[in-house]
């Protein structure tokens, strides 16, 4: 034991050690104080002194009292065994932690002072999450999820990621710094237990449905669909002699995968790719490759997630869960690099709903609209929109909806003093996040309302955009709702709810979809039937009662105090818009008691006046070919006839588990 720090051994010296009681190993993280009944009161002092009267320095800080020099821990042959906390391996570290540590080690290993400076500047954004944060997810729910829980986790991730992205954009950008709000949001949620389906399993994952889409790999980890944040193969050790078993794979173009057939995937094994400091090499039958080989003979189901380019944000990808496959055969062949590559043929289990196949069909429609079955019109807008809107009927023989004139935006028939006119911004290039001198940003409470890719960061009572009177450039990112349609929309005939609206493109939460265009009327005039005997059903009322919902981020997750800030609409004067005779695609959106779209009031100036616009944004991620719906709201007393509150009530066929049974 001589010369070491083993056990509770106290190295003797000339000082009296009678006051040192049961010294604990120096690796202990919890401070150890002597019991008051056994020694003098505890007094905090620097390890090298000076010490108060009656107290002595302790090993290894047993140099002369008052010395400020750093003690030599290797003196007298003593070798310190104290190791930094990060030297210890964490067995249950999350994939996010591993990726973060790897990135950090690379940054530290760099000898470039310039690179280090960039990292330091980029670390201005730091967060401290409260210790007592309540994830609102029980331990059992973290192991096994359900549909509601999966959607809740994804919604909270979306909200947090949007907020972090907004905060990153507001910080002065520096060349070379990579902004990854998705990784930060995923790390925060994992560390605080906001996740589900942590128990690894073969086959389907509770609460995850075929066709579900994801925009970030971290989302796959949070809901337990694929636990690897970077690797394409997820596997576990099986119960049979500890052999590896493949659970899921992500096919996203990193290897030479053949994905032409929607029901067959030729998947390349992992490893062997050329890197920055290494040449391409033969793949080895180990880890994920070995797991796939074992699963071929075992015959177990493997989850397949397919990744493809986002049609709207070309630099990003969309991941779709394509269901369960089985590995039919495997072989080895020469890859493009000339090295041996493992190949695995996976065949989709029959009887599952379409997912990747739907995306393949959409690609063909975009190449030639005429290939769309049931096509009536290739562009319902007659060129009024930069992106055409197709009209389709696969249900019956109805040729088209009632005639109307297409408008791209709202039309004010007379001047309405809805909002007090204010001056535009004074930006002569583009309004930039974090610019405290921009009057439009000031009107938004100091926050830029959108992220860099044009996604709404937070829902607000009222949002101010730059208008024609602002000197900033036309494509300023604070004009999102004025840029027209970005998604390739389709008006289609439903089986029981008339005409509806859906998108050929996958839509991320917070993305702008369209404005509710039409003519602004007095409420009384809008309710009239215009003398043709038909009730006007194409009306939007801002003063209806709408189900409240929480969409913004949780302040506690970014170290902020809990906020009671309201998300409820704050419109100076009620607005009524009729789209019966003049309108746009928004008139075809049906009601749902659990909608995937919400409306946001936006104000911007035009012709020396400030006008209100009703704009629709995605409430959550929306897979392609999913019907777009919003809540029509409940009429106020003055909208109904007399005291009959059921006036105008219609049977709701939205099919939601939380359906109220009616709508107006």
XYZ file of C-alpha atoms in Angstrom:
664
model
C 0.000 0.000 0.000
C 3.032 2.241 0.337
C 3.192 5.126 -2.064
C -0.451 4.848 -3.223
C -3.903 6.270 -2.615
C -5.583 2.979 -1.863
C -8.568 2.696 0.453
C -8.820 5.248 3.258
C -5.103 5.241 4.021
C -3.832 8.575 5.356
C -0.210 9.348 4.586
C 1.542 10.250 7.833
C 3.506 13.450 8.275
C 4.525 15.700 11.119
C 1.068 17.252 11.442
C -1.565 15.922 13.827
C -4.111 13.853 11.888
C -6.479 13.240 14.791
C -9.032 15.597 13.252
C -9.047 13.758 9.906
C -11.870 11.233 10.039
C -12.430 8.402 7.561
C -10.962 10.131 4.506
C -12.867 9.031 1.364
C -11.302 8.230 -2.032
C -10.572 11.368 -4.021
C -12.734 10.116 -6.903
C -15.897 10.683 -4.863
C -18.140 13.290 -6.458
C -20.157 13.958 -3.282
C -18.422 16.232 -0.736
C -17.588 14.361 2.505
C -17.728 16.424 5.689
C -16.701 15.260 9.194
C -19.513 14.688 11.653
C -19.858 17.599 14.093
C -19.889 15.185 17.032
C -16.487 13.827 16.085
C -14.563 16.925 15.126
C -14.554 20.710 14.866
C -17.010 22.540 12.608
C -16.279 22.298 8.895
C -14.560 25.364 7.469
C -14.014 25.799 3.734
C -10.423 26.706 2.766
C -8.366 26.532 -0.442
C -6.462 23.233 -0.721
C -3.117 25.033 -0.505
C -4.142 27.363 2.286
C -4.075 29.670 4.029
C -5.764 27.615 6.742
C -7.560 28.962 9.847
C -6.074 28.341 13.243
C -6.352 24.744 14.372
C -6.571 23.273 10.878
C -3.827 21.561 8.893
C -3.350 20.895 5.199
C -4.142 17.349 4.095
C -2.515 15.045 1.610
C -1.656 15.628 -1.203
C -1.703 19.362 -0.398
C 0.665 18.991 2.550
C 3.242 21.568 1.529
C 4.222 24.508 3.688
C 1.247 26.490 4.937
C 0.488 29.519 2.815
C 2.269 28.163 -0.241
C 0.402 29.023 -3.418
C 2.480 26.795 -5.677
C 0.908 23.787 -7.304
C 1.903 20.639 -5.385
C 3.868 17.966 -7.170
C 1.680 14.892 -6.972
C 4.511 12.684 -8.165
C 6.945 13.592 -5.432
C 8.421 10.846 -3.228
C 7.434 8.244 -5.830
C 3.731 8.843 -5.313
C 1.750 8.435 -8.558
C -1.632 10.094 -8.630
C -4.509 7.830 -9.672
C -6.995 10.677 -9.911
C -8.621 10.622 -13.350
C -10.968 13.118 -14.979
C -14.621 12.138 -14.948
C -14.731 11.853 -18.762
C -11.989 9.188 -18.597
C -14.531 6.681 -17.305
C -16.584 4.825 -19.883
C -20.328 5.334 -19.645
C -21.945 2.021 -20.510
C -25.432 3.418 -21.160
C -24.468 6.546 -23.051
C -26.970 7.617 -25.670
C -26.030 7.702 -29.361
C -26.256 11.463 -29.133
C -23.642 11.555 -26.369
C -21.296 9.356 -28.387
C -21.618 11.513 -31.475
C -21.102 14.652 -29.405
C -18.007 13.266 -27.676
C -16.482 12.189 -31.006
C -17.019 15.629 -32.469
C -15.545 17.259 -29.397
C -12.460 15.075 -29.421
C -11.816 15.975 -33.049
C -12.112 19.641 -32.203
C -9.696 19.371 -29.265
C -7.191 17.331 -31.249
C -6.945 20.035 -33.880
C -3.774 22.091 -33.672
C -5.300 25.002 -35.553
C -5.773 28.048 -33.335
C -8.179 29.460 -35.879
C -10.431 26.396 -35.652
C -10.444 26.569 -31.873
C -11.466 30.192 -31.989
C -14.398 29.297 -34.210
C -15.557 26.689 -31.752
C -15.271 29.130 -28.876
C -17.294 31.769 -30.694
C -19.942 29.235 -31.568
C -20.389 28.244 -27.943
C -22.198 31.448 -27.013
C -25.412 29.459 -26.919
C -25.447 27.460 -23.683
C -28.382 26.096 -21.746
C -28.923 24.812 -18.237
C -31.980 22.644 -17.793
C -33.502 22.644 -14.276
C -32.738 19.524 -12.268
C -36.372 19.107 -11.261
C -37.673 19.148 -14.844
C -40.728 16.908 -15.211
C -40.699 15.048 -18.562
C -44.337 14.001 -18.062
C -43.396 10.523 -19.270
C -43.363 7.648 -16.794
C -40.600 5.036 -16.656
C -42.897 2.413 -18.148
C -43.844 4.802 -20.982
C -40.172 5.325 -21.759
C -39.871 1.588 -22.366
C -43.142 1.082 -24.225
C -44.929 3.869 -26.086
C -48.227 4.388 -27.852
C -49.461 6.564 -30.705
C -50.331 9.566 -28.568
C -46.988 9.424 -26.780
C -44.975 9.132 -30.012
C -46.731 12.168 -31.479
C -46.218 14.058 -28.212
C -42.457 13.385 -28.211
C -42.103 14.399 -31.862
C -44.156 17.544 -31.320
C -42.024 18.595 -28.343
C -38.853 17.922 -30.322
C -40.144 20.026 -33.217
C -40.982 22.917 -30.913
C -37.616 22.814 -29.139
C -35.620 22.462 -32.354
C -37.409 25.429 -33.936
C -36.695 27.594 -30.899
C -33.027 26.594 -30.781
C -32.734 27.286 -34.488
C -34.291 30.717 -33.959
C -31.821 31.423 -31.145
C -28.868 30.227 -33.244
C -29.905 32.471 -36.126
C -30.017 35.472 -33.788
C -26.388 34.905 -32.723
C -23.822 36.485 -35.003
C -22.814 33.819 -37.526
C -19.169 32.835 -37.918
C -17.585 31.044 -40.829
C -16.998 27.356 -40.197
C -19.485 26.924 -37.354
C -22.082 24.258 -38.009
C -25.503 24.945 -36.519
C -27.182 21.708 -35.483
C -30.282 22.584 -33.518
C -31.559 19.043 -34.154
C -28.632 17.481 -32.287
C -28.940 19.960 -29.420
C -32.678 19.398 -29.113
C -32.258 15.624 -29.240
C -29.529 15.680 -26.600
C -31.640 17.828 -24.272
C -34.672 15.593 -24.628
C -32.747 12.380 -24.148
C -30.954 13.672 -21.055
C -34.296 14.695 -19.531
C -36.176 11.510 -20.373
C -38.448 12.993 -23.032
C -38.435 9.879 -25.211
C -40.210 6.558 -25.578
C -39.744 2.946 -26.757
C -36.272 2.710 -25.224
C -36.689 -1.053 -24.942
C -35.224 -2.552 -28.085
C -37.460 -5.004 -29.903
C -37.822 -7.016 -33.070
C -40.692 -5.990 -35.341
C -43.173 -3.127 -35.040
C -42.596 -0.285 -32.577
C -45.614 0.733 -30.447
C -47.092 4.030 -31.623
C -45.069 4.270 -34.845
C -47.124 3.744 -38.004
C -46.060 2.795 -41.507
C -45.782 5.970 -43.552
C -44.672 8.156 -40.639
C -42.075 10.699 -41.741
C -39.055 12.146 -39.972
C -36.820 15.048 -40.948
C -33.929 14.282 -38.563
C -32.179 11.060 -37.580
C -32.453 12.048 -33.918
C -36.225 11.687 -34.158
C -35.819 7.998 -34.977
C -33.871 7.593 -31.728
C -36.388 9.525 -29.616
C -39.299 7.257 -30.598
C -37.299 4.013 -30.593
C -37.619 3.261 -34.305
C -33.847 3.223 -34.906
C -31.501 3.711 -31.949
C -28.387 4.639 -33.950
C -28.064 8.358 -34.639
C -25.444 7.799 -37.359
C -25.031 4.086 -38.169
C -27.399 2.606 -40.735
C -27.868 -0.761 -38.991
C -29.353 -1.188 -35.530
C -28.992 -4.548 -33.788
C -28.928 -6.347 -30.441
C -27.567 -9.549 -29.002
C -30.247 -12.204 -29.266
C -31.248 -14.710 -26.640
C -29.805 -17.642 -28.626
C -26.184 -17.926 -27.539
C -25.829 -14.158 -27.685
C -25.836 -13.954 -31.491
C -26.456 -10.593 -33.120
C -29.925 -9.805 -34.463
C -30.685 -6.924 -36.867
C -33.597 -4.720 -35.804
C -33.736 -1.889 -38.354
C -31.858 -0.279 -41.203
C -31.823 3.222 -42.657
C -31.301 3.417 -46.408
C -30.486 7.027 -47.237
C -28.008 6.975 -50.118
C -24.750 6.680 -48.178
C -23.984 3.375 -49.913
C -24.746 1.796 -53.287
C -28.268 0.724 -52.375
C -30.777 -0.230 -55.076
C -34.148 1.283 -54.201
C -35.965 1.268 -57.542
C -38.466 -1.425 -56.577
C -40.711 -0.150 -53.737
C -41.085 -3.690 -52.345
C -37.469 -4.839 -52.690
C -34.355 -3.212 -51.269
C -30.809 -4.250 -52.160
C -28.918 -2.958 -49.133
C -25.147 -2.549 -48.947
C -23.340 -3.475 -45.760
C -21.584 -0.945 -43.558
C -17.911 -0.013 -43.417
C -15.168 0.113 -46.003
C -15.937 3.586 -47.307
C -13.084 5.945 -47.985
C -12.709 8.700 -45.415
C -10.670 11.831 -44.994
C -7.670 9.931 -43.663
C -8.232 6.413 -45.028
C -8.699 4.607 -48.285
C -11.621 2.376 -49.179
C -11.278 -1.226 -48.006
C -13.139 -4.526 -48.048
C -16.101 -4.699 -45.707
C -15.856 -7.085 -42.780
C -18.442 -9.534 -41.529
C -18.828 -7.919 -38.130
C -21.242 -5.719 -36.153
C -24.183 -4.660 -38.344
C -23.102 -6.795 -41.275
C -22.912 -9.866 -39.066
C -26.298 -9.007 -37.553
C -27.904 -8.884 -41.013
C -26.312 -12.213 -41.915
C -27.611 -13.805 -38.714
C -31.083 -12.353 -39.310
C -31.074 -13.899 -42.796
C -30.808 -17.380 -41.256
C -32.988 -16.528 -38.281
C -35.736 -15.122 -40.529
C -36.739 -12.279 -38.212
C -38.467 -9.103 -39.364
C -36.363 -5.987 -39.941
C -37.727 -2.436 -39.868
C -36.799 -0.389 -42.953
C -36.572 3.405 -42.981
C -36.033 4.928 -46.408
C -34.457 8.346 -46.860
C -34.788 10.620 -49.873
C -34.205 14.248 -50.781
C -36.657 16.817 -49.448
C -38.408 18.378 -52.462
C -38.734 21.757 -50.703
C -35.426 21.950 -48.803
C -32.981 20.344 -51.220
C -30.140 20.195 -48.697
C -32.257 18.114 -46.300
C -33.716 14.622 -46.330
C -37.040 13.067 -45.463
C -37.110 9.659 -43.800
C -40.199 7.489 -44.186
C -40.891 4.345 -42.187
C -41.628 1.760 -44.875
C -42.649 -1.129 -42.621
C -41.273 -4.628 -42.030
C -39.021 -6.567 -44.375
C -37.284 -9.945 -44.326
C -33.775 -10.660 -45.591
C -34.039 -13.116 -48.465
C -30.399 -13.560 -49.507
C -26.903 -12.114 -49.170
C -23.728 -12.077 -51.257
C -20.504 -10.168 -51.768
C -19.578 -8.124 -54.848
C -17.152 -5.449 -55.949
C -18.401 -1.938 -55.168
C -17.705 1.296 -57.057
C -14.515 1.683 -55.031
C -13.255 -1.691 -56.264
C -13.464 -3.219 -52.784
C -15.645 -6.104 -51.648
C -19.064 -5.078 -50.374
C -21.740 -7.143 -48.664
C -25.160 -7.063 -50.316
C -28.454 -7.999 -48.693
C -31.766 -8.447 -50.484
C -34.709 -7.404 -48.306
C -38.288 -8.117 -49.389
C -41.262 -6.210 -47.968
C -43.814 -8.303 -46.114
C -47.085 -8.261 -48.132
C -50.302 -6.650 -46.878
C -48.756 -3.482 -45.440
C -49.965 0.000 -46.379
C -47.945 1.891 -48.971
C -45.241 4.325 -47.879
C -42.139 4.490 -50.065
C -44.304 3.308 -52.982
C -46.407 6.461 -52.622
C -43.305 8.632 -52.898
C -42.217 6.767 -56.040
C -45.653 7.417 -57.598
C -45.426 11.136 -56.787
C -42.071 11.340 -58.567
C -43.716 9.982 -61.716
C -46.588 12.494 -61.422
C -44.126 15.355 -61.172
C -42.335 14.151 -64.279
C -45.621 14.053 -66.178
C -48.851 15.209 -64.531
C -50.886 13.276 -67.079
C -49.802 10.046 -65.377
C -51.904 10.990 -62.345
C -54.967 8.733 -62.235
C -58.254 10.659 -62.021
C -56.732 13.925 -63.242
C -59.290 16.613 -64.215
C -57.168 19.781 -64.368
C -53.388 20.097 -64.352
C -53.619 23.572 -62.760
C -56.723 24.712 -60.926
C -55.217 28.189 -60.446
C -54.834 28.888 -64.190
C -51.349 30.235 -63.564
C -52.287 32.477 -60.625
C -49.841 30.514 -58.459
C -46.187 29.843 -59.319
C -46.725 26.218 -58.266
C -49.661 24.534 -60.066
C -52.495 22.891 -58.123
C -53.973 19.782 -59.736
C -57.646 18.762 -59.532
C -58.297 15.020 -59.129
C -61.356 12.804 -58.718
C -60.877 9.058 -58.186
C -64.206 8.595 -56.385
C -67.095 9.417 -58.741
C -68.008 11.201 -61.974
C -68.186 14.773 -60.646
C -66.088 16.889 -62.971
C -65.299 19.934 -60.876
C -66.356 21.980 -57.831
C -68.645 25.009 -58.146
C -67.137 27.802 -60.234
C -65.198 30.564 -58.489
C -62.571 33.146 -59.382
C -59.100 32.265 -58.132
C -57.438 34.858 -55.884
C -53.897 34.485 -54.574
C -54.490 36.727 -51.538
C -57.245 38.390 -49.538
C -59.204 41.194 -51.183
C -60.400 44.190 -49.184
C -63.465 45.744 -50.843
C -63.130 48.851 -48.742
C -60.678 50.335 -46.286
C -60.686 48.609 -42.902
C -58.860 50.202 -39.992
C -57.905 46.838 -38.545
C -54.468 47.785 -37.312
C -52.911 51.142 -36.634
C -50.574 52.031 -39.484
C -46.913 51.864 -38.509
C -43.693 52.627 -40.329
C -41.888 49.865 -42.156
C -38.386 48.709 -41.338
C -35.243 50.609 -42.267
C -33.260 47.610 -43.535
C -31.762 48.149 -46.992
C -30.672 44.583 -47.664
C -32.561 41.873 -45.804
C -33.920 41.857 -42.291
C -31.563 39.756 -40.219
C -32.239 37.920 -36.955
C -30.678 39.675 -33.983
C -30.816 43.132 -35.584
C -32.136 45.269 -32.729
C -32.524 48.252 -35.060
C -35.076 46.557 -37.328
C -38.502 48.001 -36.532
C -40.278 44.884 -37.863
C -38.311 42.704 -35.453
C -39.168 45.119 -32.644
C -42.862 44.805 -33.485
C -42.472 41.029 -33.125
C -41.190 41.417 -29.569
C -37.528 41.346 -30.562
C -37.675 37.888 -32.167
C -37.392 37.051 -35.838
C -40.599 35.042 -36.425
C -39.103 32.491 -38.821
C -36.071 30.222 -38.898
C -33.480 30.494 -41.662
C -35.391 28.036 -43.864
C -38.683 29.924 -43.508
C -40.333 27.785 -40.823
C -42.456 29.512 -38.186
C -40.492 29.330 -34.927
C -43.255 30.082 -32.426
C -46.968 30.667 -32.614
C -47.918 34.233 -31.595
C -51.074 36.278 -31.009
C -50.088 38.399 -34.018
C -47.073 38.410 -36.361
C -45.721 41.381 -38.280
C -44.120 40.798 -41.659
C -42.277 43.244 -43.878
C -44.550 44.712 -46.523
C -44.223 46.596 -49.840
C -43.453 49.801 -47.934
C -40.330 48.253 -46.360
C -37.065 48.974 -48.228
C -35.653 45.489 -47.579
C -35.234 43.094 -50.514
C -38.229 41.308 -51.981
C -37.073 37.856 -50.848
C -36.484 39.000 -47.277
C -37.086 36.056 -44.947
C -39.641 38.111 -43.048
C -42.057 37.855 -46.001
C -42.739 34.116 -45.827
C -46.513 34.299 -46.297
C -46.156 36.576 -49.330
C -44.101 34.158 -51.404
C -47.062 32.123 -52.659
C -47.431 28.346 -52.640
C -44.267 26.302 -52.161
C -45.812 22.833 -51.856
C -47.308 20.963 -54.786
C -50.940 20.802 -53.638
C -53.807 18.704 -54.929
C -57.559 19.326 -54.670
C -59.203 15.902 -54.583
C -62.668 14.423 -54.174
C -63.181 12.683 -50.833
C -65.502 9.744 -50.347
C -67.877 11.505 -47.931
C -66.793 15.138 -47.318
C -66.872 16.758 -50.726
C -63.630 18.189 -52.038
C -60.479 18.233 -49.938
C -56.863 19.431 -50.068
C -53.586 17.516 -49.715
C -49.926 17.828 -50.689
C -47.632 15.813 -52.938
C -44.733 16.934 -50.739
C -44.011 16.058 -47.126
C -44.541 19.071 -44.862
C -42.577 19.850 -41.707
C -44.145 21.424 -38.624
C -44.254 25.220 -38.873
C -44.067 25.335 -42.669
C -46.284 27.888 -44.415
C -48.944 26.245 -46.570
C -51.251 28.950 -47.904
C -53.307 32.020 -47.038
C -57.088 32.035 -46.693
C -57.885 34.207 -49.721
C -61.259 35.757 -50.407
C -63.275 38.933 -49.974
C -63.439 40.723 -46.647
C -67.057 41.463 -45.677
C -69.056 42.741 -42.786
C -70.178 39.702 -40.811
C -73.876 40.294 -41.500
C -73.372 40.526 -45.262
C -71.169 37.429 -45.392
C -73.913 35.291 -43.825
C -76.419 36.246 -46.519
C -77.086 33.783 -49.308
C -76.494 36.389 -52.027
C -80.020 35.779 -53.353
C -79.218 32.455 -55.026
C -80.838 30.387 -52.297
C -77.568 28.762 -51.210
C -75.968 29.246 -47.833
C -72.412 30.517 -47.985
C -70.263 27.746 -46.523
C -66.945 29.266 -47.567
C -66.525 31.752 -44.722
C -63.699 32.241 -42.267
C -64.428 34.025 -38.965
C -61.592 35.244 -36.766
C -63.923 35.789 -33.806
C -65.046 32.179 -33.413
C -64.112 30.139 -30.358
C -61.198 27.809 -31.087
C -59.878 24.916 -29.036
C -56.716 26.150 -27.262
C -53.557 24.149 -27.826
C -49.903 24.353 -26.853
C -47.548 24.467 -29.840
C -44.502 26.436 -28.713
C -41.414 25.108 -26.947
C -41.105 24.375 -23.216
C -38.989 27.179 -21.666
C -37.724 24.822 -18.954
C -35.901 22.700 -21.533
C -33.620 25.615 -22.465
C -33.035 26.740 -18.895
C -35.662 29.482 -18.866
C -38.258 30.005 -16.172
C -41.724 28.668 -16.870
C -43.660 31.205 -18.903
C -47.360 31.986 -18.967
C -47.047 33.742 -22.324
C -50.232 33.241 -24.273
C -50.477 31.797 -27.754
C -54.098 32.893 -28.118
C -54.892 35.163 -31.029
C -54.946 38.907 -30.424
C -56.692 40.556 -33.375
C -57.599 44.258 -33.046
C -60.920 43.862 -34.898
C -62.899 40.793 -36.075
C -62.361 39.784 -39.672
C -64.762 37.854 -41.902
C -63.538 36.434 -45.224
C -65.813 34.908 -47.845
C -64.271 32.568 -50.425
C -67.530 31.555 -52.103
C -67.088 33.567 -55.289
C -63.435 34.533 -54.996
C -60.849 32.441 -53.192
C -57.924 30.056 -53.367
C -57.043 26.479 -52.370
C -57.747 27.193 -48.689
C -61.499 27.077 -49.414
C -61.153 23.313 -49.952
C -59.643 22.522 -46.551
C -62.072 20.436 -44.510
C -62.710 20.595 -40.778
C -61.173 18.186 -38.267
C -61.485 18.005 -34.496
C -57.810 16.936 -34.462
C -56.374 19.068 -37.279
C -52.866 19.004 -38.716
C -53.005 22.682 -39.762
C -53.581 25.868 -37.737
C -54.117 29.491 -38.721
C -51.914 32.398 -37.714
C -52.888 36.094 -38.066
C -50.221 38.098 -39.913
C -50.075 41.830 -40.561
C -48.081 43.697 -43.161
C -48.415 47.075 -44.813
C -49.714 47.762 -48.273
C -50.774 51.009 -49.970
C -50.075 53.031 -46.825
C -52.269 50.795 -44.708
C -51.714 47.766 -42.464
C -53.884 44.794 -43.412
C -54.571 41.511 -41.685
C -54.044 38.149 -43.395
C -55.050 34.673 -42.206
C -52.248 32.228 -42.956
C -52.127 28.465 -42.487
C -49.108 26.611 -41.088
C -48.477 22.920 -40.477
C -49.287 22.019 -36.894
C -47.157 18.882 -37.100
C -45.211 16.902 -39.690
C -47.571 15.883 -42.498
C -46.717 12.948 -44.814
C -47.345 13.341 -48.537
C -50.925 12.633 -49.688
C -52.348 13.267 -46.205
C -55.448 15.467 -46.188
C -54.886 18.967 -44.796
C -57.461 20.015 -42.199
C -58.029 22.774 -39.641
C -60.515 23.461 -36.860
C -63.457 25.560 -38.081
C -64.163 26.746 -34.533
C -67.424 27.258 -32.664
C -69.663 30.257 -33.425
C -70.051 33.023 -30.902
C -73.558 33.870 -29.696
C -74.039 36.712 -32.173
C -73.248 34.409 -35.111
C -76.142 32.029 -34.395
C -79.808 32.747 -34.904
C -81.373 33.842 -31.634
C -80.678 31.448 -28.778
C -80.498 28.365 -30.964
C -76.843 27.382 -30.516
C -77.250 24.363 -32.828
C -78.044 26.550 -35.848
C -75.861 25.557 -38.800
C -74.452 22.524 -37.006
C -73.289 19.704 -39.287
C -72.324 16.111 -38.603
C -68.558 15.780 -38.372
C -66.955 12.919 -40.301
C -63.326 13.685 -39.508
C -62.823 10.232 -37.961
C -60.650 11.557 -35.138
C -60.669 9.643 -31.819
C -61.452 13.014 -30.197
C -64.196 13.960 -32.665
C -66.846 16.262 -31.175
C -69.425 14.773 -33.506
C -70.294 18.051 -35.194
C -68.867 21.223 -36.673
C -70.179 24.540 -38.047
